[in-house]
Short mmCIF file of C-alpha atoms and ligand atoms in Angstrom, two decimals:
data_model
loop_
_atom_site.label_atom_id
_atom_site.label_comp_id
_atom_site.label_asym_id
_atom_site.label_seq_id
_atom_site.Cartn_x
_atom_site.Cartn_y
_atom_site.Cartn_z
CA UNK A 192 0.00 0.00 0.00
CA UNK A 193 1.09 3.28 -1.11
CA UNK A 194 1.39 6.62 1.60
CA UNK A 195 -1.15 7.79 -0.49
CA UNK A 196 -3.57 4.87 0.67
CA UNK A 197 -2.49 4.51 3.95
CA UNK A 198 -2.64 8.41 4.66
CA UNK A 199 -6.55 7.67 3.27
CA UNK A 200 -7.10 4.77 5.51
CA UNK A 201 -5.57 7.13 8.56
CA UNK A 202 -8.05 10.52 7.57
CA UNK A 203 -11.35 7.57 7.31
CA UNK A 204 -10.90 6.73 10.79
CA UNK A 205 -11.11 10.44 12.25
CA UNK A 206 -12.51 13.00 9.07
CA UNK A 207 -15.91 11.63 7.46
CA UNK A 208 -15.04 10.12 4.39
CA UNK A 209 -11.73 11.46 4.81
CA UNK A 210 -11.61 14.66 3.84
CA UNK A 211 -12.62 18.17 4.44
CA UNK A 212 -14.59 18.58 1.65
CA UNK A 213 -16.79 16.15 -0.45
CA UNK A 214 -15.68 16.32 -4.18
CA UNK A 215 -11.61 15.43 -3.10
CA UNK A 216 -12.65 12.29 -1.32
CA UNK A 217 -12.49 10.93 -5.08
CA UNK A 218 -15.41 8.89 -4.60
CA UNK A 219 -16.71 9.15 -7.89
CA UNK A 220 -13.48 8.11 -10.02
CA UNK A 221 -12.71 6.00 -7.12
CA UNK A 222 -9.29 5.40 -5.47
CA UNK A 223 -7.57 6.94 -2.85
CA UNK A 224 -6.93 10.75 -3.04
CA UNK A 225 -3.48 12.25 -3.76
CA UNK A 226 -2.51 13.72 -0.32
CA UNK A 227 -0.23 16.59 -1.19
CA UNK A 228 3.16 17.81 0.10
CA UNK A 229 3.98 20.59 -1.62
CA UNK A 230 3.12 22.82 -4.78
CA UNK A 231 5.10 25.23 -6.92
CA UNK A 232 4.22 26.90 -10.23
CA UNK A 233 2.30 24.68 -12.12
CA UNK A 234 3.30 21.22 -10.47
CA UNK A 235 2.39 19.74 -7.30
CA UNK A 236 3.88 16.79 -5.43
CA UNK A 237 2.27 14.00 -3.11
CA UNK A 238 2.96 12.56 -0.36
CA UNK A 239 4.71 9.89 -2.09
CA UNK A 240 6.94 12.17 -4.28
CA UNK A 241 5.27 11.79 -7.44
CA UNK A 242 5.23 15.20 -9.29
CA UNK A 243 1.87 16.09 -11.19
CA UNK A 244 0.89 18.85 -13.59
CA UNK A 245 -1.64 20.53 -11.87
CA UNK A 246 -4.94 21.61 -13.40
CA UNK A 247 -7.50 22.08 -10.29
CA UNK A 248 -5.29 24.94 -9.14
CA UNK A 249 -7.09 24.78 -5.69
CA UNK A 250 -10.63 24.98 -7.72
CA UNK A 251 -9.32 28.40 -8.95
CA UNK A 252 -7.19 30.37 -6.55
CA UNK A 253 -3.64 29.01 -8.28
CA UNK A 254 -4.27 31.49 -10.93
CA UNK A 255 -0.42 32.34 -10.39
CA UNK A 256 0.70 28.94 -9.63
CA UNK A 257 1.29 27.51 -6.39
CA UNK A 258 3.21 29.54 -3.80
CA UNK A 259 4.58 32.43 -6.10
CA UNK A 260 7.30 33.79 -4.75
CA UNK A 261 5.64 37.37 -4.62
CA UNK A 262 2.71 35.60 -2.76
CA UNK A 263 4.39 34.13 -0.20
CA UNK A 264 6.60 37.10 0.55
CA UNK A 265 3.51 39.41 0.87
CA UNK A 266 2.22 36.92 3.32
CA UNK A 267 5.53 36.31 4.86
CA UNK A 268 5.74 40.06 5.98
CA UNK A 269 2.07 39.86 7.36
CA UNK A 270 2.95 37.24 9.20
CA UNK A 271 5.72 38.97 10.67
CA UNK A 272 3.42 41.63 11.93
CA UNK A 273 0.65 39.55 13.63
CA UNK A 274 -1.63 36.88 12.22
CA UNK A 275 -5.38 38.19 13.20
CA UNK A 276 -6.62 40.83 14.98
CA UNK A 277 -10.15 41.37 14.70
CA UNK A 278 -9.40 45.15 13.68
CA UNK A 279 -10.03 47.33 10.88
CA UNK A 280 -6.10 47.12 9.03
CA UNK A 281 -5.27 49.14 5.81
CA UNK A 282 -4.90 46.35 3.77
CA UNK A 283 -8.24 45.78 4.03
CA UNK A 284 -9.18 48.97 2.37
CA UNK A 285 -6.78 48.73 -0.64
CA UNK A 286 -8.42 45.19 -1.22
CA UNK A 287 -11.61 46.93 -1.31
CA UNK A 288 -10.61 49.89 -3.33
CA UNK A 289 -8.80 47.37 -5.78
CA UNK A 290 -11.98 45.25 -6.11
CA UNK A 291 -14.01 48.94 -6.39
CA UNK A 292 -11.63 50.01 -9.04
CA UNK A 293 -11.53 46.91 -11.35
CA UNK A 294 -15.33 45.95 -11.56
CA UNK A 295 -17.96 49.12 -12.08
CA UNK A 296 -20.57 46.95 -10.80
CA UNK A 297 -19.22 47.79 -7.31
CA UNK A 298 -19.45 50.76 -5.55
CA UNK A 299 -19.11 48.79 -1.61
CA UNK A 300 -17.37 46.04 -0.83
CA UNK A 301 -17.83 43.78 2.07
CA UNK A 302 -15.17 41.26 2.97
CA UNK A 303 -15.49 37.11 4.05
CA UNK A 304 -13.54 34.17 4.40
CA UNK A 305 -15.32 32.19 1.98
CA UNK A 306 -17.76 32.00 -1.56
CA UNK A 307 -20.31 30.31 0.82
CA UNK A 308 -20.31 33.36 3.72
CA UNK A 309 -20.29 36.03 0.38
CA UNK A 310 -23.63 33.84 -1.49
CA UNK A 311 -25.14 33.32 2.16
CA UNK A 312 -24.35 37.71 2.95
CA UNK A 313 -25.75 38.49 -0.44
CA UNK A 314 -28.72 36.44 -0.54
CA UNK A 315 -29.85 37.67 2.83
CA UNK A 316 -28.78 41.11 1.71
CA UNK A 317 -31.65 40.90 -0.80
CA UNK A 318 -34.21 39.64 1.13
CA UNK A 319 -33.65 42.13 3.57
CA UNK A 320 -33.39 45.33 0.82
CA UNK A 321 -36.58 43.75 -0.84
CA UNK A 322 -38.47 42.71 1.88
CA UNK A 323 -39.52 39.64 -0.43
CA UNK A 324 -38.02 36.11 0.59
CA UNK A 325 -38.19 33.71 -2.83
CA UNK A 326 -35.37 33.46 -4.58
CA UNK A 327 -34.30 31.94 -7.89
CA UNK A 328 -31.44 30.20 -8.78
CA UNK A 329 -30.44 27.46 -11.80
CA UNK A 330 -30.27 23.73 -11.48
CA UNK A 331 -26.70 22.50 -11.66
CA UNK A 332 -25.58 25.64 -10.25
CA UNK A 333 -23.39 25.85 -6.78
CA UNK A 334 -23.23 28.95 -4.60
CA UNK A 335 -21.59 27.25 -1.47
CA UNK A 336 -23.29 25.54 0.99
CA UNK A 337 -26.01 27.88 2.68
CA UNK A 338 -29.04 26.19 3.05
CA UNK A 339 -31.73 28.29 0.57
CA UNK A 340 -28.74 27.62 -1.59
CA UNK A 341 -28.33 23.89 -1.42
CA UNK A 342 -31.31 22.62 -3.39
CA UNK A 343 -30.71 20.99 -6.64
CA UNK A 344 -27.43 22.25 -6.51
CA UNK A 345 -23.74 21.46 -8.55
CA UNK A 346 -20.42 20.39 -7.71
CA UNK A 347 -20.09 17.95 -5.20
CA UNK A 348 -24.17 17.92 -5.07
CA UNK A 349 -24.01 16.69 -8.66
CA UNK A 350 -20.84 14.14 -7.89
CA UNK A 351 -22.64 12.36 -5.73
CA UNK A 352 -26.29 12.36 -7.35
CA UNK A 353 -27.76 14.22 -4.51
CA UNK A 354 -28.49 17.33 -5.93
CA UNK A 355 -30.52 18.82 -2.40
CA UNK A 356 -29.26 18.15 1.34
CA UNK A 357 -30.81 16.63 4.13
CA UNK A 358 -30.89 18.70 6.62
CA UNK A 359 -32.49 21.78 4.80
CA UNK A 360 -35.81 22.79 6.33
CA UNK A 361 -38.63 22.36 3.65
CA UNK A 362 -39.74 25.60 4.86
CA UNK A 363 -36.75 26.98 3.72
CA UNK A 364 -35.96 25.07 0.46
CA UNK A 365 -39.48 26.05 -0.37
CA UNK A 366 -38.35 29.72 -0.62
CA UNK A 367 -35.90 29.09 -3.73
CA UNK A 368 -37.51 28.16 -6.87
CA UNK A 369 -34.78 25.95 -9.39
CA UNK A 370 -35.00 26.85 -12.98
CA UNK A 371 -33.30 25.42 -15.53
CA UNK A 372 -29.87 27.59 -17.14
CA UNK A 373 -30.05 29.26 -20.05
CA UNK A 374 -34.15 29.12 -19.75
CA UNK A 375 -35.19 32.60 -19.74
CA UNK A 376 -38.94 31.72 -20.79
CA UNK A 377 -39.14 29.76 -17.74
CA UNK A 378 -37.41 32.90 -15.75
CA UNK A 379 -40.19 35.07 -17.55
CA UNK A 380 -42.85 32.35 -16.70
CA UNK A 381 -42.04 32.31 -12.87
CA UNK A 382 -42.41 36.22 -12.62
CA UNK A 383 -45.33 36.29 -14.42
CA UNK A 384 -46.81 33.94 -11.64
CA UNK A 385 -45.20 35.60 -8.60
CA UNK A 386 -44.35 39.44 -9.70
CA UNK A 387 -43.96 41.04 -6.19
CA UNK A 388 -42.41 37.62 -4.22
CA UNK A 389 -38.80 36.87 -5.78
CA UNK A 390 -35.95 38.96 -3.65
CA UNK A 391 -33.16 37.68 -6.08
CA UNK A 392 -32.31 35.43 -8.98
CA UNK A 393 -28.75 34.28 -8.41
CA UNK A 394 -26.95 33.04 -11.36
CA UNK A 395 -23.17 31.86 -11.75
CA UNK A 396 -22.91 34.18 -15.17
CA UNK A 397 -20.33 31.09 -16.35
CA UNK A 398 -21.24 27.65 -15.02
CA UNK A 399 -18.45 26.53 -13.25
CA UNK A 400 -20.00 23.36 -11.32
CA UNK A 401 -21.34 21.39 -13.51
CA UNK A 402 -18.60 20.96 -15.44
CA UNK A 403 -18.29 24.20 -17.38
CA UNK A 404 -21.46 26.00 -18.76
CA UNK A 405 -21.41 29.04 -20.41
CA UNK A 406 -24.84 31.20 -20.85
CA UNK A 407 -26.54 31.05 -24.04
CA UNK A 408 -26.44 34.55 -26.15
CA UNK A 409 -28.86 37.14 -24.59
CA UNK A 410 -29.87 35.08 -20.86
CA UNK A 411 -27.27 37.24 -18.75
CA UNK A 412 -29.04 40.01 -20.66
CA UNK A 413 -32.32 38.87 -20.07
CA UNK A 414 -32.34 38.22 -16.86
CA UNK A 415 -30.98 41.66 -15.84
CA UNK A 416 -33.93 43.44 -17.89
CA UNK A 417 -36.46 41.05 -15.52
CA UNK A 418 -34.60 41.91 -12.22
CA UNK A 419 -35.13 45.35 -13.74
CA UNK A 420 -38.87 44.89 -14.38
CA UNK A 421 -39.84 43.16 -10.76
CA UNK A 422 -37.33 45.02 -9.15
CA UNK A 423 -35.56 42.17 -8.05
CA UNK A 424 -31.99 41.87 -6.89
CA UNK A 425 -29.27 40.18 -9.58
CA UNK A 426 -26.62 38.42 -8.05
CA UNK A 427 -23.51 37.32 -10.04
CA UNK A 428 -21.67 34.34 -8.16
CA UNK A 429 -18.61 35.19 -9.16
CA UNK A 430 -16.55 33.22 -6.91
CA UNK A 431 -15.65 31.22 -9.29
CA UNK A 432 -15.20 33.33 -12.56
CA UNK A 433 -14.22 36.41 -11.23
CA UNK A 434 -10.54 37.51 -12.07
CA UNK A 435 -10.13 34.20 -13.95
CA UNK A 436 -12.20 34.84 -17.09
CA UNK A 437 -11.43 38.50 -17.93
CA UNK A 438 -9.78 41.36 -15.60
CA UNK A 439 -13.57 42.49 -14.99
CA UNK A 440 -14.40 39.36 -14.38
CA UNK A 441 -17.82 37.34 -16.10
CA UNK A 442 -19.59 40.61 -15.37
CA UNK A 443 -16.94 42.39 -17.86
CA UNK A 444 -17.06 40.26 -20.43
CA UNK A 445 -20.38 39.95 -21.07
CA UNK A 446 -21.01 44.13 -20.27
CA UNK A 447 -23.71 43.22 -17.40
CA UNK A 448 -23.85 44.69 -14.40
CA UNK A 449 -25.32 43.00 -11.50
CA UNK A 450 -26.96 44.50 -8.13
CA UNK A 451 -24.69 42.45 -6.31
CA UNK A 452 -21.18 40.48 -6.63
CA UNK A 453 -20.07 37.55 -4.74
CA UNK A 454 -16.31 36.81 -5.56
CA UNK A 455 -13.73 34.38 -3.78
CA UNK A 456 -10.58 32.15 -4.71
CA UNK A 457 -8.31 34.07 -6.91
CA UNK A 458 -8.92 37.21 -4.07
CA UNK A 459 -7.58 35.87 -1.74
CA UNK A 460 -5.01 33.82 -3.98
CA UNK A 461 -5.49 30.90 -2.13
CA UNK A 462 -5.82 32.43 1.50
CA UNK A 463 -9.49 32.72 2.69
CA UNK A 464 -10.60 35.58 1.40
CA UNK A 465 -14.37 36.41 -0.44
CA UNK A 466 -16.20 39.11 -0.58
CA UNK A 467 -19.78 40.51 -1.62
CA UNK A 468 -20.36 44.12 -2.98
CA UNK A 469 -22.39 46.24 -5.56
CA UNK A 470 -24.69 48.68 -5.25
CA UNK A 471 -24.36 51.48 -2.41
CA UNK A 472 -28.15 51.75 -1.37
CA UNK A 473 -28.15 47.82 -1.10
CA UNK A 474 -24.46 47.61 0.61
CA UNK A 475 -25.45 49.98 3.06
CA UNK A 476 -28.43 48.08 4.43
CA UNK A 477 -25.47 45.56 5.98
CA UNK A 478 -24.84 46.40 10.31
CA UNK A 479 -24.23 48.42 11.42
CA UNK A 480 -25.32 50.54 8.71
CA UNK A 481 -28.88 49.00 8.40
CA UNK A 482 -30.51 45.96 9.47
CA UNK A 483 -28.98 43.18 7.64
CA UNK A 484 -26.78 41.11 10.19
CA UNK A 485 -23.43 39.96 8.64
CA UNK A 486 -19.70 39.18 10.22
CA UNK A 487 -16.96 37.19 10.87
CA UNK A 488 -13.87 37.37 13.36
CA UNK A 489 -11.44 36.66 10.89
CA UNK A 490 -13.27 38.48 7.88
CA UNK A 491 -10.44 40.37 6.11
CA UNK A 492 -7.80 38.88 7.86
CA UNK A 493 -4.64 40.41 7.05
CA UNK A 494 -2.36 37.31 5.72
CA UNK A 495 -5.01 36.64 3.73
CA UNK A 496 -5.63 39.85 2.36
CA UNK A 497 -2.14 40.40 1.93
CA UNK A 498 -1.94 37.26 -0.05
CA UNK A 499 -5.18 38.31 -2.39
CA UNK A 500 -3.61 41.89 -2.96
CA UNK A 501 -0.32 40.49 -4.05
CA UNK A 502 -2.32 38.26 -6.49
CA UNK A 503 -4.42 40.61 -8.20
CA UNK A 504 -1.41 43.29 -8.89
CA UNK A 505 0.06 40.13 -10.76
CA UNK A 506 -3.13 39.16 -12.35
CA UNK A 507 -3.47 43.15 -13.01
CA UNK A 508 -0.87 43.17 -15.44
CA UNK A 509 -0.91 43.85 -18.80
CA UNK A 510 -1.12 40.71 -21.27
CA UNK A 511 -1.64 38.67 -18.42
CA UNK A 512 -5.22 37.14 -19.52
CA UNK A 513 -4.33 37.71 -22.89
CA UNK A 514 -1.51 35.05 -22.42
CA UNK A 515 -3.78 32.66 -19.53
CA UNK A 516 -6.05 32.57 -22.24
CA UNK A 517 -3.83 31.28 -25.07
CA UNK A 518 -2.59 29.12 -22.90
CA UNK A 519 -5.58 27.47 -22.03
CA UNK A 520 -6.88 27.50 -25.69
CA UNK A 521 -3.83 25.46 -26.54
CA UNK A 522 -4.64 22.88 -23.98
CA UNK A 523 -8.34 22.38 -25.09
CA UNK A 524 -7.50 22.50 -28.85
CA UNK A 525 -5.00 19.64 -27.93
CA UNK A 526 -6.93 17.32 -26.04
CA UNK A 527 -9.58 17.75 -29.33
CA UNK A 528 -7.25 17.00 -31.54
CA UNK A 529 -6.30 14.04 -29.41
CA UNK A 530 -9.63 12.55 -28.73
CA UNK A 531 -10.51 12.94 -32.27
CA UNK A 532 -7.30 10.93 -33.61
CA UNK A 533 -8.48 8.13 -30.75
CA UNK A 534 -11.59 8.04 -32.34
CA UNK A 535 -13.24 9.21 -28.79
CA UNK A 536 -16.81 11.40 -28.05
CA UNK A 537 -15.32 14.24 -26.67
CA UNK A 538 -15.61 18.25 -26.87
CA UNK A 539 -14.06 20.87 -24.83
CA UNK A 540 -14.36 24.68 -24.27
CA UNK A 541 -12.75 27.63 -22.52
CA UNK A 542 -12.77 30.91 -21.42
CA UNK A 543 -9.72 32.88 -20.18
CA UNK A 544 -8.18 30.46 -18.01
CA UNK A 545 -11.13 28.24 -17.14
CA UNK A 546 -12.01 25.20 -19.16
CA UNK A 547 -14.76 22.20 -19.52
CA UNK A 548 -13.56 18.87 -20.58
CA UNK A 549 -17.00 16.79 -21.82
CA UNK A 550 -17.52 13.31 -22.90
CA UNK A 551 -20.21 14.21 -25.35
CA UNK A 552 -20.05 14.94 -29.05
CA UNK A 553 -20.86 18.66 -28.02
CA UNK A 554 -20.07 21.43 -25.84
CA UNK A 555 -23.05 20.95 -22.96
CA UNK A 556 -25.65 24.37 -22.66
CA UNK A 557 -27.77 22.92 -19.73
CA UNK A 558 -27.63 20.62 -16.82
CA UNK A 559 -29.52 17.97 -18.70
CA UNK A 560 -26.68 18.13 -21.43
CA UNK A 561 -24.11 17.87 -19.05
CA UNK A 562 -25.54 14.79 -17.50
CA UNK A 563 -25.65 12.97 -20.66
CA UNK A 564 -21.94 13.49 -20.71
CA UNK A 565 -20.22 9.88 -19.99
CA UNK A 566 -18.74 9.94 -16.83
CA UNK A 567 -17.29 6.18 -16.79
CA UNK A 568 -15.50 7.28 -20.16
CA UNK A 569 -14.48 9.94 -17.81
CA UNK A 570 -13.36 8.59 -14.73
CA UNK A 571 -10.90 6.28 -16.89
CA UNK A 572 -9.17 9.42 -18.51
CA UNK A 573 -8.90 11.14 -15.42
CA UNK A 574 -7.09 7.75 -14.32
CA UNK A 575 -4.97 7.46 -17.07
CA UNK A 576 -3.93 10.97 -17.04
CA UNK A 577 -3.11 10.96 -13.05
CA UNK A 578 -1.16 8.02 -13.47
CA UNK A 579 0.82 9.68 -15.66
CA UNK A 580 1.45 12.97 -13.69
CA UNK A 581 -1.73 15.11 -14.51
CA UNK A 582 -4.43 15.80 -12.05
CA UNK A 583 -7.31 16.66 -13.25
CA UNK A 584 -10.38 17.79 -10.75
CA UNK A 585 -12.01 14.15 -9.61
CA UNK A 586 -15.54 14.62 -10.54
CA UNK A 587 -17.07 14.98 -14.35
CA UNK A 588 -19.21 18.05 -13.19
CA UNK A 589 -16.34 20.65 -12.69
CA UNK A 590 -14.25 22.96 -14.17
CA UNK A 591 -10.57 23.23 -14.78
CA UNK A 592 -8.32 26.06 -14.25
CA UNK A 593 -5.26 26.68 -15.49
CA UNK A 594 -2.74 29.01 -14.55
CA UNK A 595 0.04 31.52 -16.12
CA UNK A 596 2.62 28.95 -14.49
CA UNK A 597 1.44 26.75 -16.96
CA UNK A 598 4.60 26.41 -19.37
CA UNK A 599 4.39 25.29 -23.64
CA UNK A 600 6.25 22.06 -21.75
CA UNK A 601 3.12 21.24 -19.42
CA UNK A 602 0.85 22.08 -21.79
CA UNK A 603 2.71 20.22 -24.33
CA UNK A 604 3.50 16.99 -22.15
CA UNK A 605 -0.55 16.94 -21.18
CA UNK A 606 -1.82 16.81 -24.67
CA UNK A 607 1.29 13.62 -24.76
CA UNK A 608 -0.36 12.33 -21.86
CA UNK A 609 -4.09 12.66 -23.16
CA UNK A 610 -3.40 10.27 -26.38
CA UNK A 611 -2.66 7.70 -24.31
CA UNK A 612 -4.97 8.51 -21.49
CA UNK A 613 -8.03 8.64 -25.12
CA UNK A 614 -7.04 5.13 -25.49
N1 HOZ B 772 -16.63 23.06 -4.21
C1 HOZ B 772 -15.38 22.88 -4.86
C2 HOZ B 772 -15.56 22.46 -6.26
N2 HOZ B 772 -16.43 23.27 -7.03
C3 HOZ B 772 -14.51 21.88 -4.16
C4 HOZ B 772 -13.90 22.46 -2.98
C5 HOZ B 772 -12.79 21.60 -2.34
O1 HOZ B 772 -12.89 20.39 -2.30
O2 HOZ B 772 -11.86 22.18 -1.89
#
């Protein structure tokens, strides 16, 4: 047995399933999860020494690569200083003004520690500025695990074929209404039937847990001119996409500007660090300024800010997405080119440095494509390509990120790796 195993069989006995969150307990490729010792650039290393070319990235903070030197100094010296103090701290306020300055969507910005505290602050942000309670969101989507938010949800929901939780009141999963993405009639259709009642649609404005989804041509659009018509709050979950698809995030590349922003990972560059802002009259309803409750002893912790500031100035610079998003072109066109010389169902797609890998003669638009994807064809490449030295997230419903560590070589030595892995 392997340290990899054994570590497993140690983490069983005392950490359900293993593991601190569901999807890297591997249970639906099977096996035993890569417990890892150390990452740098592109590459990360187990606990058994074996090097792999890393494309989870942390599920999207890595947009730098793994412990970049400018990174770790920047949390280094905040370390130096004191690790959490439960204070107001400058740093805090740059992040903020950064954030401010790069999407025009924002005009406050609240920090968190994590997407789910951001989705679960925004959500209840809207409920309170509305004084409605519904709220809509799209099957297949994941906004962290808040309970209104956990019904027929993505990610490790979808891994596991459990798409609500136990544990969710009824009373409360009876407040969010699931619609299918990329539907807008049947966003148009639920309005109609409940005009005054819906406090927010929520919407991840690129799918990023269900595999990748991106929105059909006109929904973003559509369903900001309905939040504008039932004035209803639009949340973009970001937390995913933002910084990692364009320097204005989703919200920039499609020219849409939600009420409200959630946005996580590559902020805090892999410390915990999310936030939630937009507009003014809705940010200011948060306490003490109004009556929405929201907070959190080590929201904008300073290591962690430091560590998200130090990431965005990189991310901030010029070429950089221009460059991320070559990159990850390259890989996608690869792996096509592979599949299709194997003689294998397979399509791919990306935006800036995000991808989707499917199993399906076409690039999904909906949760019901995306579940006709084959996952067994899946969970054998994903096998074949870790045994080889590339890790790839373990679960056919998410996304893959790659990162501007991400050399010709990798990229190069992946697509090597995928004929074999097609076979
Ligand atoms: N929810 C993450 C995937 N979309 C996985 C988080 C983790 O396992 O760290």
């Amino acid at each position: 047995m392997g340290r990899n195993e054994t570590l497993f069989e140690r983490a069983q006995k005392i950490i359900p399933a293993g593991v601190n969150s569901p999807v890297r307990a591997f249970r639906s490729v099977g096996g035993a999860p890569r417990f890892i010792e150390r990452g740098a650039g592109s590459y990360l290393w187990d606990s058994e020494g074996k090097r792999y070319i890393d494309y989870v990235g942390s599920w999207g903070p890595a947009i730098v690569g793994h412990a970049h030197p400018d990174v770790v100094r920047a949390v280094q010296e905040s370390a130096a200083k004191g690790l959490s103090f439960g204070a107001p701290t400058e740093l805090e306020i740059e992040l903020a003004e950064l954030l401010c300055a790069c999407l025009p969507s924002l005009e406050m910005v609240r920090l968190t520690s994590s997407g789910t505290e951001a989705t679960m602050s925004a959500l209840r942000l809207a409920r309170g500025f509305t004084g409605r309670d519904k709220l809509i969101k799209f099957e297949g989507c994941y906004h962290g695990h808040g309970d209104s938010l956990l019904v027929k949800a993505g990610s490790g929901m979808l891994t596991f074929g459990q798409p609500s939780s136990a544990g969710v009141p009824a009373t409360i999963a009876g407040e969010t209404l699931v619609l299918p993405y990329n539907d807008l009639d049947a966003v148009a259709d639920t309005f109609k039937k409940a005009p005054d009642a819906i406090a927010a649609i929520i919407v991840e404005p690129i799918a990023g847990n269900m595999n990748m989804v991106q929105p059909k041509a006109g929904f973003l659009e559509g369903l900001r001119a309905l939040c504008d018509r039932y004035e209803t709050v639009l949340i973009f979950d970001e937390v995913m996409t933002g910084f990692r698809v364009h320097p204005q995030c989703a919200q920039g590349l499609f020219n849409i500007k939600p009420d409200l922003t959630t946005l996580g990972k590559v902020i805090g560059g892999g410390m915990p660090v999310a936030a939630v802002g937009g507009k003014r009259e809705i940010m200011e309803k948060i306490a003490p300024l109004g009556p929405v409750y929201q907070a959190g002893t080590l929201s904008g912790n300073p290591l962690a800010v430091a560590a998200g500031l130090a990431t965005l100035k990189i991310v901030g610079a010029p070429d950089f997405f221009a460059r991320l998003t070559t990159q990850t072109e390259a890989l996608v066109a690869g792996l096509q080119q592979a599949a299709k010389e194997a003689g294998v169902i397979f399509s791919a797609a990306s935006v800036g440095g995000m991808f989707g890998l499917y199993f399906a003669p076409q690039v999904p638009a909906s949760y019901q494509e995306v579940m006709a994807c084959n996952v067994e064809r899946f969970n054998r490449f994903f096998h074949a390509m870790l045994d080889q030295g590339v890790n790839l997230a373990p679960s056919a419903f998410e996304a893959g990120f790659v990162s501007a560590a991400h050399s010709d070589e990798d990229i190069a030595a992946t697509i090597t790796a995928a004929r074999k892995a097609f076979q």
